[in-house]
Amino acid sequence: MISALNRLVDLVEEHLTEEFDVTGLARAVGTTEYHLRRMFSSLAGMPLSEYVRRRRMTVAAADVVRGEDDLLSIAVRHGYGSAEAFGRAFRAVHGANPGDVRRDGGPLRTQPQLRFRLTVEGSIPMDTRIVDRPAFRLVGHAARVPLIHQGINPHIQQHITALPSEAHLRLKALGDTEPGGLLQVCDDLDPDGTEGSELTYLHAVAVSRDTPAPDDLDTIEVPAGMWAVFRTAGPHPQALQKTWAATATEWFPSNPWRLRPGPSIVAILERADDFSTATCELWLPVEPM
């Protein structure tokens, strides 16, 4: 995976002024667009599209400062159809208009070319198992919420708190397959993992494909496939979020599996009364590399 990401960075540089074809680049490095975007954003700390924009504007800034061509010619050369679109992208990266930078020589914010390396830090081995599951359903109460990387997501918390206690008991009675218990499900997640982007959150249980779902509940149909299941324990949600991040930085680069599209699922196995600590299982849909 580290080699594939570095090849991706090289391909970005080779095609920096061309239309950006993520699917073609993913195929060129032997993986899928979905997995490539998720791994890149997790390891680089920014979406792939943002990195491409920053690199384009870093190279374009040199043309602007040199002053040999008009701004429209520079915009077209770097993949923009108008000076206005180029100016918006330029301001987003450098914080100044191209014309001002041409006159003053700055300010300029350079995005260096990335290079990924795997660093062994002696971390605690990850408690993981691979599960092959037949198709099943996730049934529960859904809401659209923004993605928050660190700490408790207040939008999710508000959604769960608003449900009456009878709703939780009803869901528990419906669940009849693994993952067991009440589940925290995230679906329709932006592959880039951009903070603030919307996702579907489902407070749910898992039922077998043949179990009828009540009409008043939201349903996600989950196809048959492989799952990587990571067990976490400790302060909640910090331990869970730390493990989630480590799947990208440690587990996927070291194992012959990649993410496939599908919901991510958190099963709460045990928890303190105030939810300050918990033992959880994080279920991620995977496929062989």
Short mmCIF file of C-alpha atoms in Angstrom, two decimals:
data_model
loop_
_atom_site.label_atom_id
_atom_site.label_comp_id
_atom_site.label_asym_id
_atom_site.label_seq_id
_atom_site.Cartn_x
_atom_site.Cartn_y
_atom_site.Cartn_z
CA MET A 1 0.00 0.00 0.00
CA ILE A 2 2.84 2.43 0.80
CA SER A 3 4.40 1.67 -2.59
CA ALA A 4 1.03 2.22 -4.29
CA LEU A 5 0.56 5.59 -2.59
CA ASN A 6 4.02 6.74 -3.62
CA ARG A 7 3.31 5.65 -7.19
CA LEU A 8 0.09 7.65 -6.99
CA VAL A 9 2.03 10.75 -5.93
CA ASP A 10 4.37 10.25 -8.91
CA LEU A 11 1.39 9.90 -11.26
CA VAL A 12 -0.13 13.08 -9.89
CA GLU A 13 3.08 14.92 -10.74
CA GLU A 14 3.19 13.42 -14.23
CA HIS A 15 -0.40 14.50 -14.98
CA LEU A 16 -0.58 17.65 -12.88
CA THR A 17 -1.93 19.87 -15.69
CA GLU A 18 -4.39 17.27 -17.03
CA GLU A 19 -7.92 16.25 -16.07
CA PHE A 20 -7.56 14.26 -12.86
CA ASP A 21 -8.77 10.67 -13.39
CA VAL A 22 -8.83 9.05 -9.95
CA THR A 23 -10.28 5.78 -11.26
CA GLY A 24 -7.53 5.47 -13.85
CA LEU A 25 -4.84 6.27 -11.30
CA ALA A 26 -6.25 3.69 -8.89
CA ARG A 27 -6.21 1.10 -11.67
CA ALA A 28 -2.61 2.04 -12.50
CA VAL A 29 -1.45 1.32 -8.94
CA GLY A 30 -3.50 -1.89 -8.66
CA THR A 31 -6.25 -0.93 -6.24
CA THR A 32 -9.71 0.66 -6.16
CA GLU A 33 -10.60 4.35 -6.13
CA TYR A 34 -12.54 3.91 -2.87
CA HIS A 35 -9.62 2.34 -0.99
CA LEU A 36 -7.09 4.71 -2.52
CA ARG A 37 -9.00 7.82 -1.43
CA ARG A 38 -9.59 6.49 2.09
CA MET A 39 -5.96 5.52 2.62
CA PHE A 40 -4.57 8.71 1.11
CA SER A 41 -6.73 11.03 3.21
CA SER A 42 -6.03 9.05 6.39
CA LEU A 43 -2.26 9.08 5.93
CA ALA A 44 -1.81 12.49 4.30
CA GLY A 45 -4.26 14.36 6.53
CA MET A 46 -6.03 15.85 3.50
CA PRO A 47 -8.24 14.58 0.67
CA LEU A 48 -6.52 13.52 -2.53
CA SER A 49 -8.36 16.24 -4.46
CA GLU A 50 -7.06 18.89 -2.04
CA TYR A 51 -3.48 17.65 -2.45
CA VAL A 52 -3.79 17.84 -6.23
CA ARG A 53 -5.16 21.39 -6.01
CA ARG A 54 -2.33 22.48 -3.69
CA ARG A 55 0.32 20.97 -5.95
CA ARG A 56 -1.22 22.58 -9.05
CA MET A 57 -1.27 25.96 -7.37
CA THR A 58 2.30 25.53 -6.09
CA VAL A 59 3.54 24.96 -9.65
CA ALA A 60 1.21 27.61 -11.10
CA ALA A 61 2.50 30.21 -8.64
CA ALA A 62 5.93 30.04 -10.28
CA ASP A 63 4.35 30.88 -13.66
CA VAL A 64 2.41 33.75 -12.08
CA VAL A 65 5.50 35.26 -10.45
CA ARG A 66 7.61 34.92 -13.62
CA GLY A 67 5.08 37.04 -15.49
CA GLU A 68 5.88 35.68 -18.93
CA ASP A 69 2.26 34.72 -19.77
CA ASP A 70 -1.11 36.30 -19.11
CA LEU A 71 -3.23 34.82 -16.32
CA LEU A 72 -5.75 33.17 -18.66
CA SER A 73 -2.97 31.26 -20.44
CA ILE A 74 -1.62 30.10 -17.07
CA ALA A 75 -5.12 29.08 -15.96
CA VAL A 76 -5.70 26.96 -19.08
CA ARG A 77 -2.24 25.39 -18.82
CA HIS A 78 -3.02 24.21 -15.30
CA GLY A 79 -6.42 22.73 -16.09
CA TYR A 80 -8.82 25.63 -15.47
CA GLY A 81 -11.32 26.87 -18.05
CA SER A 82 -11.33 30.50 -16.95
CA ALA A 83 -9.21 33.03 -15.12
CA GLU A 84 -12.01 33.32 -12.53
CA ALA A 85 -11.96 29.60 -11.66
CA PHE A 86 -8.17 29.69 -11.52
CA GLY A 87 -8.29 32.76 -9.28
CA ARG A 88 -10.64 31.07 -6.81
CA ALA A 89 -8.40 28.00 -6.55
CA PHE A 90 -5.31 30.20 -6.27
CA ARG A 91 -6.80 32.28 -3.44
CA ALA A 92 -7.92 29.15 -1.58
CA VAL A 93 -4.33 27.88 -1.48
CA HIS A 94 -2.21 31.05 -1.29
CA GLY A 95 -4.63 33.47 0.38
CA ALA A 96 -4.08 36.13 -2.29
CA ASN A 97 -5.15 36.91 -5.86
CA PRO A 98 -2.86 35.92 -8.74
CA GLY A 99 -2.59 39.57 -9.80
CA ASP A 100 -1.45 40.65 -6.33
CA VAL A 101 1.10 37.86 -6.18
CA ARG A 102 2.42 38.82 -9.62
CA ARG A 103 2.86 42.40 -8.44
CA ASP A 104 4.24 41.69 -4.94
CA GLY A 105 5.93 38.30 -5.38
CA GLY A 106 3.83 36.75 -2.61
CA PRO A 107 2.49 35.56 -0.27
CA LEU A 108 2.96 31.97 -1.43
CA ARG A 109 2.13 28.73 0.39
CA THR A 110 4.05 25.81 -1.03
CA GLN A 111 2.74 22.24 -0.95
CA PRO A 112 5.79 19.93 -1.07
CA GLN A 113 5.50 16.66 -2.97
CA LEU A 114 4.44 13.97 -0.52
CA ARG A 115 6.41 10.80 0.13
CA PHE A 116 4.91 8.01 2.24
CA ARG A 117 7.04 5.84 4.51
CA LEU A 118 6.08 3.05 6.89
CA THR A 119 7.47 3.72 10.37
CA VAL A 120 7.59 0.93 12.95
CA GLU A 121 6.96 2.40 16.39
CA GLY A 122 6.47 -0.66 18.59
CA SER A 123 2.77 -0.06 19.08
CA ILE A 124 0.47 -2.57 20.76
CA PRO A 125 -0.57 -5.34 18.32
CA MET A 126 -4.07 -4.79 16.96
CA ASP A 127 -6.66 -7.35 18.06
CA THR A 128 -8.19 -8.25 14.69
CA ARG A 129 -10.16 -11.06 13.09
CA ILE A 130 -11.43 -11.59 9.54
CA VAL A 131 -15.08 -12.63 9.22
CA ASP A 132 -16.90 -13.88 6.12
CA ARG A 133 -20.55 -12.87 6.48
CA PRO A 134 -23.56 -13.70 4.33
CA ALA A 135 -25.83 -10.85 3.30
CA PHE A 136 -27.72 -9.20 6.17
CA ARG A 137 -29.70 -6.07 6.97
CA LEU A 138 -29.11 -3.14 9.28
CA VAL A 139 -32.40 -1.87 10.68
CA GLY A 140 -32.93 1.20 12.83
CA HIS A 141 -33.24 4.99 12.99
CA ALA A 142 -31.25 7.07 10.46
CA ALA A 143 -30.07 10.68 10.37
CA ARG A 144 -27.75 12.73 8.14
CA VAL A 145 -24.89 14.12 10.25
CA PRO A 146 -21.52 15.82 9.58
CA LEU A 147 -18.29 13.82 9.95
CA ILE A 148 -16.25 14.76 13.04
CA HIS A 149 -12.81 13.17 13.42
CA GLN A 150 -12.09 13.71 17.12
CA GLY A 151 -14.26 13.52 20.22
CA ILE A 152 -17.98 12.91 20.60
CA ASN A 153 -20.12 13.83 17.60
CA PRO A 154 -22.88 16.00 19.14
CA HIS A 155 -25.16 15.47 16.14
CA ILE A 156 -25.07 11.69 16.60
CA GLN A 157 -25.46 12.08 20.35
CA GLN A 158 -28.51 14.31 19.83
CA HIS A 159 -30.03 11.80 17.41
CA ILE A 160 -29.68 8.91 19.87
CA THR A 161 -30.84 10.94 22.88
CA ALA A 162 -34.00 11.98 21.04
CA LEU A 163 -35.09 8.33 20.67
CA PRO A 164 -37.46 7.10 23.41
CA SER A 165 -36.30 4.21 25.59
CA GLU A 166 -38.94 1.99 23.97
CA ALA A 167 -37.16 2.41 20.62
CA HIS A 168 -33.92 0.97 22.01
CA LEU A 169 -35.74 -1.99 23.57
CA ARG A 170 -37.61 -2.62 20.34
CA LEU A 171 -34.38 -2.66 18.32
CA LYS A 172 -32.69 -5.03 20.77
CA ALA A 173 -35.59 -7.45 20.37
CA LEU A 174 -35.28 -7.31 16.56
CA GLY A 175 -31.57 -8.12 16.31
CA ASP A 176 -30.94 -11.75 15.36
CA THR A 177 -27.46 -11.95 13.80
CA GLU A 178 -23.88 -10.67 14.05
CA PRO A 179 -22.74 -8.03 14.76
CA GLY A 180 -24.79 -8.30 17.92
CA GLY A 181 -26.44 -5.68 20.11
CA LEU A 182 -27.17 -2.04 19.39
CA LEU A 183 -24.91 -0.78 16.59
CA GLN A 184 -23.49 2.56 15.52
CA VAL A 185 -23.48 2.50 11.70
CA CYS A 186 -21.90 5.04 9.34
CA ASP A 187 -22.81 4.80 5.65
CA ASP A 188 -22.47 6.95 2.50
CA LEU A 189 -19.17 8.23 3.88
CA ASP A 190 -17.14 10.53 1.64
CA PRO A 191 -14.22 8.35 0.43
CA ASP A 192 -11.88 11.28 1.11
CA GLY A 193 -13.04 11.34 4.74
CA THR A 194 -13.35 15.14 4.64
CA GLU A 195 -14.25 16.50 8.06
CA GLY A 196 -17.64 18.20 7.91
CA SER A 197 -18.86 16.15 4.96
CA GLU A 198 -22.23 14.48 5.51
CA LEU A 199 -22.81 10.79 6.18
CA THR A 200 -25.77 8.62 7.08
CA TYR A 201 -25.75 7.53 10.71
CA LEU A 202 -27.97 4.60 11.66
CA HIS A 203 -28.72 3.60 15.25
CA ALA A 204 -29.43 -0.02 14.44
CA VAL A 205 -29.31 -3.76 14.92
CA ALA A 206 -28.32 -6.48 12.46
CA VAL A 207 -30.93 -8.92 11.20
CA SER A 208 -30.68 -11.80 8.76
CA ARG A 209 -31.64 -11.17 5.15
CA ASP A 210 -34.85 -13.19 5.58
CA THR A 211 -36.04 -11.23 8.62
CA PRO A 212 -38.72 -8.70 7.58
CA ALA A 213 -37.93 -5.12 8.50
CA PRO A 214 -40.74 -2.98 10.00
CA ASP A 215 -41.94 -0.32 7.57
CA ASP A 216 -41.36 2.53 10.03
CA LEU A 217 -37.63 1.77 10.41
CA ASP A 218 -34.76 2.69 8.08
CA THR A 219 -32.88 -0.19 6.42
CA ILE A 220 -29.47 -0.69 4.87
CA GLU A 221 -29.05 -3.84 2.79
CA VAL A 222 -25.55 -5.25 3.30
CA PRO A 223 -24.26 -7.70 0.65
CA ALA A 224 -22.25 -10.80 1.49
CA GLY A 225 -18.54 -10.20 1.98
CA MET A 226 -15.48 -10.15 4.20
CA TRP A 227 -15.10 -7.94 7.28
CA ALA A 228 -12.06 -6.95 9.35
CA VAL A 229 -13.17 -6.74 12.98
CA PHE A 230 -11.01 -4.69 15.38
CA ARG A 231 -11.56 -5.00 19.14
CA THR A 232 -10.93 -1.87 21.24
CA ALA A 233 -11.12 -1.12 24.95
CA GLY A 234 -10.54 2.00 27.04
CA PRO A 235 -11.74 5.61 27.24
CA HIS A 236 -14.68 6.20 24.91
CA PRO A 237 -14.70 7.37 22.17
CA GLN A 238 -10.94 8.06 22.23
CA ALA A 239 -9.84 4.39 22.17
CA LEU A 240 -12.20 3.64 19.30
CA GLN A 241 -11.07 6.68 17.27
CA LYS A 242 -7.40 5.83 17.89
CA THR A 243 -7.95 2.29 16.59
CA TRP A 244 -9.91 3.61 13.59
CA ALA A 245 -6.95 5.84 12.67
CA ALA A 246 -4.49 2.99 13.22
CA THR A 247 -6.32 0.80 10.68
CA ALA A 248 -5.06 3.22 8.01
CA THR A 249 -1.60 3.96 9.42
CA GLU A 250 -0.68 0.46 10.59
CA TRP A 251 -3.05 -2.36 9.66
CA PHE A 252 -3.91 -1.81 5.99
CA PRO A 253 -0.31 -0.94 4.95
CA SER A 254 0.85 -4.18 6.60
CA ASN A 255 -1.86 -6.61 5.45
CA PRO A 256 -3.08 -7.86 2.05
CA TRP A 257 -6.57 -6.38 2.43
CA ARG A 258 -8.23 -3.22 1.20
CA LEU A 259 -11.45 -1.40 2.04
CA ARG A 260 -14.49 -2.00 -0.11
CA PRO A 261 -17.58 0.23 -0.26
CA GLY A 262 -20.03 -0.39 2.54
CA PRO A 263 -21.05 0.75 6.00
CA SER A 264 -18.66 0.82 8.93
CA ILE A 265 -20.17 -0.65 12.09
CA VAL A 266 -19.36 -0.22 15.78
CA ALA A 267 -20.74 -2.77 18.23
CA ILE A 268 -20.62 -1.82 21.92
CA LEU A 269 -19.79 -5.00 23.85
CA GLU A 270 -19.41 -3.52 27.35
CA ARG A 271 -19.51 0.01 28.73
CA ALA A 272 -19.45 2.01 31.94
CA ASP A 273 -22.75 3.47 33.11
CA ASP A 274 -21.61 6.97 32.11
CA PHE A 275 -20.08 5.67 28.83
CA SER A 276 -16.66 7.04 29.86
CA THR A 277 -15.08 3.66 28.97
CA ALA A 278 -16.20 0.92 26.62
CA THR A 279 -15.17 -2.28 24.90
CA CYS A 280 -16.13 -2.16 21.23
CA GLU A 281 -15.78 -3.97 17.93
CA LEU A 282 -15.16 -1.93 14.79
CA TRP A 283 -16.38 -3.75 11.66
CA LEU A 284 -14.91 -2.56 8.34
CA PRO A 285 -15.85 -4.11 4.95
CA VAL A 286 -12.73 -5.46 3.22
CA GLU A 287 -11.62 -7.52 0.25
CA PRO A 288 -8.30 -9.20 -0.67
CA MET A 289 -5.74 -7.04 -2.47
#
